[in-house]
Coordinates of C-alpha atoms in Angstrom, one line a residue:
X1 CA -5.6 19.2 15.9
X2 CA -8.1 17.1 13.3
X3 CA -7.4 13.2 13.3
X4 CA -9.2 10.2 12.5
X5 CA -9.8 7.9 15.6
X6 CA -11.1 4.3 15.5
X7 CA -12.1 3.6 19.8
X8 CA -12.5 0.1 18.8
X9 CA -16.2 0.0 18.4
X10 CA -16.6 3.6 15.4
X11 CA -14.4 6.1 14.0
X12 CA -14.7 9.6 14.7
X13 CA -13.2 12.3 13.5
X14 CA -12.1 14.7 16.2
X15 CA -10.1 18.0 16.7
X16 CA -8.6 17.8 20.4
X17 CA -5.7 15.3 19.6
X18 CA -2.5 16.4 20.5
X19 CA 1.1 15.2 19.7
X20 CA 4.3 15.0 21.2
X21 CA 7.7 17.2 20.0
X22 CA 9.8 14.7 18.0
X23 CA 12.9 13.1 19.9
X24 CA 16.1 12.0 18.2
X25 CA 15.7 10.5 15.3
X26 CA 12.3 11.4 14.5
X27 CA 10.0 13.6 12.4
X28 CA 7.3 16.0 13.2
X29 CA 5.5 16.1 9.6
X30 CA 2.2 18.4 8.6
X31 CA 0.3 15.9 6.6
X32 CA -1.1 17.6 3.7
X33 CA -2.7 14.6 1.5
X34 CA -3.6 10.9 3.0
X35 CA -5.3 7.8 1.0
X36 CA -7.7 5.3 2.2
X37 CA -6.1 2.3 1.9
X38 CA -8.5 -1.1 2.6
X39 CA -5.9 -1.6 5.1
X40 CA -7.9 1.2 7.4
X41 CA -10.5 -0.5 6.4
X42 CA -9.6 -4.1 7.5
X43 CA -8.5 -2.4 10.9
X44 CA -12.0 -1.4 11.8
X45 CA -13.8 -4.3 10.8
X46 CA -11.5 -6.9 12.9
X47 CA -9.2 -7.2 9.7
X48 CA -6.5 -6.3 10.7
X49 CA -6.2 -6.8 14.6
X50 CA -5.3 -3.7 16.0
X51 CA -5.1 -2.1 19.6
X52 CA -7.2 0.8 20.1
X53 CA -7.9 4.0 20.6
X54 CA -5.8 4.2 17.6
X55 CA -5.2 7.3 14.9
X56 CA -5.7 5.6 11.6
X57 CA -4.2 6.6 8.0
X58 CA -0.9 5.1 6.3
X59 CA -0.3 6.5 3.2
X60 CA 0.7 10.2 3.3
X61 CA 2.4 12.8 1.9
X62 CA 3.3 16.4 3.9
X63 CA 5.4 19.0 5.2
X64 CA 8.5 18.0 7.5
X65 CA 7.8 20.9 10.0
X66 CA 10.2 19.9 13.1
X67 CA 13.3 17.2 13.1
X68 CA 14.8 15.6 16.2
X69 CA 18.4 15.5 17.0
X70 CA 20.6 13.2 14.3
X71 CA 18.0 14.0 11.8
X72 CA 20.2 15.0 8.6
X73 CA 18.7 13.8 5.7
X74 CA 15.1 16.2 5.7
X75 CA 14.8 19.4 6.8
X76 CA 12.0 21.7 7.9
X77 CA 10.0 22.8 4.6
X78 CA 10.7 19.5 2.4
X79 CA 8.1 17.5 1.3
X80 CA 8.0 14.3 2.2
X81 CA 6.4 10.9 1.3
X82 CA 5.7 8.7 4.4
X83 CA 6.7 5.0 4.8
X84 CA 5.1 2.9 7.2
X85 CA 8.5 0.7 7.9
X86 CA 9.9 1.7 11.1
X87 CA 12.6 -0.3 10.7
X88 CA 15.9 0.2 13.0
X89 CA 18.5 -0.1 10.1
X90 CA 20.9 -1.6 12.5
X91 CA 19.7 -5.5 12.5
X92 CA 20.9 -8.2 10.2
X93 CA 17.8 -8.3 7.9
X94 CA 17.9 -4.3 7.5
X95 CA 21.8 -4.8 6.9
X96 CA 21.0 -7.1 3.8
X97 CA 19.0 -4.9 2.7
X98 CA 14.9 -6.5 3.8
X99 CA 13.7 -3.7 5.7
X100 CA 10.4 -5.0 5.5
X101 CA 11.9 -8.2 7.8
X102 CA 12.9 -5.7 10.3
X103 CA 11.7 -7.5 13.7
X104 CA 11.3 -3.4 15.0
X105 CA 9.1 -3.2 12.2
X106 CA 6.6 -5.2 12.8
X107 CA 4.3 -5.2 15.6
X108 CA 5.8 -2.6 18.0
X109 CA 3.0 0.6 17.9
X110 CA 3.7 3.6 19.7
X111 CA 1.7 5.9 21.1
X112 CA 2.7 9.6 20.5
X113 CA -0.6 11.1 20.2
X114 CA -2.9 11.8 23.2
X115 CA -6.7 12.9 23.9
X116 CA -7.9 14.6 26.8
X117 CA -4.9 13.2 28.5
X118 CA -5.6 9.6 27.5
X119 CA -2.5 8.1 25.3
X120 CA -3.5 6.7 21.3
X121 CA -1.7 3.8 19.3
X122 CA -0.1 5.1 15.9
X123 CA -1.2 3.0 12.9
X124 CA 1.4 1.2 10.7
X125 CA 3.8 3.8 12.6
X126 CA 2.0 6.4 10.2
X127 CA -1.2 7.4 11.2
X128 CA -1.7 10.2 8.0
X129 CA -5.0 10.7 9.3
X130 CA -4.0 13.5 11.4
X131 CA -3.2 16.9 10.7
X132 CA 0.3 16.2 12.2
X133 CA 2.2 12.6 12.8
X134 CA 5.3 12.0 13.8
X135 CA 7.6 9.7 12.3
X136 CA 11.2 8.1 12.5
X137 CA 13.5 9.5 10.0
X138 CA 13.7 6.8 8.1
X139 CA 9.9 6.7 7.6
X140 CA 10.5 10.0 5.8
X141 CA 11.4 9.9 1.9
X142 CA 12.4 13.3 0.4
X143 CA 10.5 13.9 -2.7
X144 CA 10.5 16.7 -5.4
X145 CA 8.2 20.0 -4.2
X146 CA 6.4 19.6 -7.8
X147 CA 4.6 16.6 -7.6
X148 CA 1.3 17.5 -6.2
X149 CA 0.6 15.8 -2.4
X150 CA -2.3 14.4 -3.0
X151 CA -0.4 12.3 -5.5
X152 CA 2.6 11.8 -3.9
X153 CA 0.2 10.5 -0.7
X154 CA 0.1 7.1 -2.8
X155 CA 3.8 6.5 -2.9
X156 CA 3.9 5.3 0.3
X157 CA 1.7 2.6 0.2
X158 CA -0.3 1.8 -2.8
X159 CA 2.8 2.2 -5.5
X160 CA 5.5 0.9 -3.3
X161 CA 3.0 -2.1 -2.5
X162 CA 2.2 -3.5 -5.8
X163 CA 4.8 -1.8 -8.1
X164 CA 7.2 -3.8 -5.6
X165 CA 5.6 -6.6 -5.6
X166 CA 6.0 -6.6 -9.8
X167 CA 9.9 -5.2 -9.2
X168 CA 11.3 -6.5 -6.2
X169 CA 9.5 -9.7 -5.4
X170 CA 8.4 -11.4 -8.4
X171 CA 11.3 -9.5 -10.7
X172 CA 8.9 -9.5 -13.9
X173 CA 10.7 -9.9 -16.8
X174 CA 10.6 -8.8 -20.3
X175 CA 7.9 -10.5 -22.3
X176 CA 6.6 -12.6 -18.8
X177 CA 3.0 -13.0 -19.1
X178 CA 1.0 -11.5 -15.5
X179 CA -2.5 -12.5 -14.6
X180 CA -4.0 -9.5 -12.1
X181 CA -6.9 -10.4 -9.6
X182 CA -8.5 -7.3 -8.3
X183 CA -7.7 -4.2 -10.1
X184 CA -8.3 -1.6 -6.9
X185 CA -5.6 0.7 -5.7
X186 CA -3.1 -2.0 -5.1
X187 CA -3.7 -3.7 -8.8
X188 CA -3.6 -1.1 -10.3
X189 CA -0.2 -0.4 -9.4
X190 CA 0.6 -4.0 -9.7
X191 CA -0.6 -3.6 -13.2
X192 CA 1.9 -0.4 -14.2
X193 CA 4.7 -2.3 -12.6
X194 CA 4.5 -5.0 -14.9
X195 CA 4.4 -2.3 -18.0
X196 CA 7.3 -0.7 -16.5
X197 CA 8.8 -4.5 -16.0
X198 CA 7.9 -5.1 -19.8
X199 CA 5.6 -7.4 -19.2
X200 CA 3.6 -8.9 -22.7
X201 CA 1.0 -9.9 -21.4
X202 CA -1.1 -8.5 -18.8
X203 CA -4.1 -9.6 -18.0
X204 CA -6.3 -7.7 -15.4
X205 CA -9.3 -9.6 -13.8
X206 CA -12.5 -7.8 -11.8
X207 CA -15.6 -8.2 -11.4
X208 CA -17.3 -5.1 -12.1
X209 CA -17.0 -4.1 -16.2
X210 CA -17.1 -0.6 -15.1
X211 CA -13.0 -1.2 -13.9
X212 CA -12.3 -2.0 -17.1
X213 CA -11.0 1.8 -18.9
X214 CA -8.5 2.4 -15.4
X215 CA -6.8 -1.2 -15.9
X216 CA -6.2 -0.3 -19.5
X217 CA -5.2 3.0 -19.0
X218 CA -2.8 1.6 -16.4
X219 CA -1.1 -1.0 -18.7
X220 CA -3.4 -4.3 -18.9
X221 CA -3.8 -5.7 -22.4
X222 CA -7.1 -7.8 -21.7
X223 CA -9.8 -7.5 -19.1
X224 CA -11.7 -10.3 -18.3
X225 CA -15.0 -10.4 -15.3
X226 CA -13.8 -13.8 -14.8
X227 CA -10.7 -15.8 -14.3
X228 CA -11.8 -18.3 -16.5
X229 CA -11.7 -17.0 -19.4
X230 CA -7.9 -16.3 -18.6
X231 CA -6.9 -19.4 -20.3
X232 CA -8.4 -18.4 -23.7
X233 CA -5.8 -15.8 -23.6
X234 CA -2.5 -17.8 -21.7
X235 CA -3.3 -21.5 -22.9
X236 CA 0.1 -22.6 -20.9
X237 CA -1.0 -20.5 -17.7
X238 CA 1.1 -17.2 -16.3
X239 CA 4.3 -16.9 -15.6
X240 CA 3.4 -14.7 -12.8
X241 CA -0.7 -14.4 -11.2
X242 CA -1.0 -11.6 -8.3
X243 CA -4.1 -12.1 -5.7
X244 CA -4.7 -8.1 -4.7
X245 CA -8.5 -8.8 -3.4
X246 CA -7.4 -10.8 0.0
X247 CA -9.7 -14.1 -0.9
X248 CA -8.8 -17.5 -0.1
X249 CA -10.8 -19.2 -2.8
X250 CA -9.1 -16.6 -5.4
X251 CA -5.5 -17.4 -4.1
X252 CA -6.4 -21.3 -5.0
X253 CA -7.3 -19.5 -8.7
X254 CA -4.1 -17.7 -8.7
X255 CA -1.6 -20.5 -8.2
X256 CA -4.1 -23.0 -10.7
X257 CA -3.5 -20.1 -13.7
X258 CA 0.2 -20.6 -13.5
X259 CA 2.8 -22.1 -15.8
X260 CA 5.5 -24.1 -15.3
X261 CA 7.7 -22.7 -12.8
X262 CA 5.2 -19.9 -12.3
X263 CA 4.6 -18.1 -9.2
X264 CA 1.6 -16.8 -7.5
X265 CA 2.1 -13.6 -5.7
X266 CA -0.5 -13.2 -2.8
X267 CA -0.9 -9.2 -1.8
X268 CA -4.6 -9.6 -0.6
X269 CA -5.1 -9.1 2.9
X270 CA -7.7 -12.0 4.5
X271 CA -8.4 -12.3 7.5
X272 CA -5.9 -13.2 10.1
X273 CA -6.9 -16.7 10.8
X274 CA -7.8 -17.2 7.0
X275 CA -6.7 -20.5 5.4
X276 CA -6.2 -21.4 2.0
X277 CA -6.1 -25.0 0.0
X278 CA -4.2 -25.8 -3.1
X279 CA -3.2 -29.2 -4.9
X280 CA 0.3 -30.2 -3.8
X281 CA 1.1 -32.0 -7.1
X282 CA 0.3 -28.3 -9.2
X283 CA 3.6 -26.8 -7.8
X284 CA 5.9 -30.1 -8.5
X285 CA 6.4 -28.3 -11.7
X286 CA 8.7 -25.2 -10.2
X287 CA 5.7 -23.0 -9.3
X288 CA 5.8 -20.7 -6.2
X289 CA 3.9 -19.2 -3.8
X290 CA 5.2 -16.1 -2.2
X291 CA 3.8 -13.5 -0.1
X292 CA 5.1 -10.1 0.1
X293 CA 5.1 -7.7 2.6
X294 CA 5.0 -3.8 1.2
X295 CA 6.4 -4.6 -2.0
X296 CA 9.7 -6.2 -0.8
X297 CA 10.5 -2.5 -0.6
X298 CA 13.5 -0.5 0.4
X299 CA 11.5 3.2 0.6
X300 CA 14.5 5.4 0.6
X301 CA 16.0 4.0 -2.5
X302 CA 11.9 3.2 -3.9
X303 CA 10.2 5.7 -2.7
X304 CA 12.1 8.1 -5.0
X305 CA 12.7 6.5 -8.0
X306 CA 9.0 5.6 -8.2
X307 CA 9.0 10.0 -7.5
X308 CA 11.3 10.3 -10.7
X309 CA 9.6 7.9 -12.9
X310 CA 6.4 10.1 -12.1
X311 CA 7.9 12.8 -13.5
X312 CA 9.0 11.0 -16.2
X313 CA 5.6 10.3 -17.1
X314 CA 6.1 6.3 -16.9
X315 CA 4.8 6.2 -13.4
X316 CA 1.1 6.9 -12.8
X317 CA -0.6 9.1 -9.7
X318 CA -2.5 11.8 -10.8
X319 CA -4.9 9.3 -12.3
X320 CA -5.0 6.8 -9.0
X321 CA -6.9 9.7 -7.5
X322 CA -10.1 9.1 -8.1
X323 CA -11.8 11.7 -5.3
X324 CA -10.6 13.8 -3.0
X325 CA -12.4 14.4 0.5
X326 CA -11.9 17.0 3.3
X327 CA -11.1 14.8 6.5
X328 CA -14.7 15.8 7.9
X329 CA -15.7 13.6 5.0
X330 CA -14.3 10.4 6.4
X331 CA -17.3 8.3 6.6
X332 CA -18.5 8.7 2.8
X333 CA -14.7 8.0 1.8
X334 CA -14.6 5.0 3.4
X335 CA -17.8 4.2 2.3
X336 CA -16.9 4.9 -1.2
X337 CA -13.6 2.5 -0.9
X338 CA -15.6 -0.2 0.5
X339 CA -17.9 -0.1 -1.9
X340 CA -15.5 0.1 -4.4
X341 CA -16.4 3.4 -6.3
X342 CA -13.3 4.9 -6.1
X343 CA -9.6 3.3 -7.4
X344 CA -8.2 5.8 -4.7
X345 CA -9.9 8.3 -2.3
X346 CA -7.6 10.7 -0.6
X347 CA -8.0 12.9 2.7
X348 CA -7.0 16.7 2.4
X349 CA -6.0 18.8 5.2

């Protein structure tokens, strides 16, 4: 079968990978739709460090096509959105409810794919770049056979990401004022949660003008090139400022925009080693600085709500899709994301 593999040096797309028969607990899944996520990205450039020969992709939406034993809650033929938390369910952060804390979560890859014999590393315990993937059953979120795939794709990652982040992490309020840096696939979405939050304010920042219609369209009520023209707008500062670029010097420009008992929520991915400075006495007044792994999520229960409020017409996909690519086309969608032409590029099967 077709997959994306990085060998640690390029990626290539090949069609001799081959993948295991699920065991208990897990899900065979026919991916159908997959985004490119800067997270792929970050894992070929040194990023994100990763082991390879690794299948990349993390954000996908398929067909369940085989279920292991104890599998109850999917069934071959549903359609499915795919979750990268691997979490065992069974610990004390998953039993209050933090799956993205879940120690089996983090840090464990597995290798059910092989090449010519040779075993490959599973990405985010995803990997949506293949034709097939295998999954735990948890990883797998039952969504409505309606919503197209190469919309539902960006559930998994981009929506629960930053609408989470707005939801679940910061808990935006009505009539809280939100400063966005970076308005890419993940600001975006941070930008329609805070509409959905009720946010008053939203103020989207990027540097390229040409972002400007897609942060409107997606909820912000001013769009600025620079963030310092943000206090024209928000003379007291934000009561909430979200870093989506991965930047240290604009996470020291996050937490300095913020109000009084404010709070700077980083989603940016810098490097590993990546350090950031800020002035001790500017959080004396209540302000926070939080980080947030994949939207603070819980993807059973998120995953489908954010399915519903799609379908409700609050929630926005169809318009995060910016091009489509058959996987063949890897290279020019990733060169498209880097260069930041697209909002969301997805990889069709």
């Amino acid at each position: 079968m077709r997959g994306v593999v990085f060998d640690g040096k390029r990626t290539e797309v090949v069609d001799d990978l081959e993948i295991r028969d699920p065991g208990p607990g897990e899900v065979l899944v026919a991916v159908a739709a997959a985004g490119l996520c800067h997270s792929d990205l970050s894992v070929i450039d040194g990023t994100i460090p990763f082991p390879p020969p690794v299948v990349l992709g993390h954000e996908g939406a398929g067909v369940v096509e085989a279920v292991g034993a104890g599998v109850r809650h999917v069934a071959p033929g549903d359609h499915v959105s795919l979750s990268t938390l691997a979490n065992c369910g069974a610990c004390a952060q998953c039993d209050r409810g933090r799956p993205t804390m879940c120690r089996k979560a983090i840090g464990m890859p597995g290798q059910p794919f092989s090449r010519r014999g040779k075993p490959l590393y599973q990405f985010a315990s995803n990997s949506a770049f293949a034709e097939r993937t295998l999954v735990k059953a948890v990883q797998a979120v039952k969504i409505p056979a309606d919503i197209p795939m190469t919309s539902a794709a960006l559930i998994g990652c981009g929506v629960v990401t930053g609408v989470g982040a707005v939801l679940n992490r910061a808990k935006v309020d009505r009539g809280d004022s939100v400063v966005v840096i970076g308005t890419g696939g993940i600001g975006l979405n941070v930008i329609q949660g805070a509409r959905i939050a009720g946010a008053l304010t939203i103020v989207a920042v990027d540097a390229n003008p040409a972002k400007e219609a897609a942060a409107r369209q997606f909820g912000a009520t001013h769009f600025l090139t620079s963030a310092n023209a943000v206090r024209d707008i928000l003379p007291s500062g934000a009561d909430h400022a979200f870093e989506c670029v991965g930047r240290a010097e604009l996470i020291r420009t996050a937490i300095d925009l913020l109000d009084r008992h404010g709070q700077a929520i980083l989603l940016g991915v810098p490097a590993a080693t990546a350090e950031a400075s800020f002035l001790v006495s500017s959080l004396f007044l209540d302000k926070s600085i939080l980080g947030c792994r994949y939207g603070s999520s819980r993807p059973q229960r998120d995953v489908a709500l954010y399915a519903e409020l799609y379908r409700e017409g609050r929630l926005l996909l169809d318009e995060l899709v910016t091009t489509t690519y058959p996987v063949e086309d890897f290279d020019r969608a990733a060169d498209d994301a880097h260069e930041g032409r697209v909002a969301r590029g997805v990889l069709v099967f």
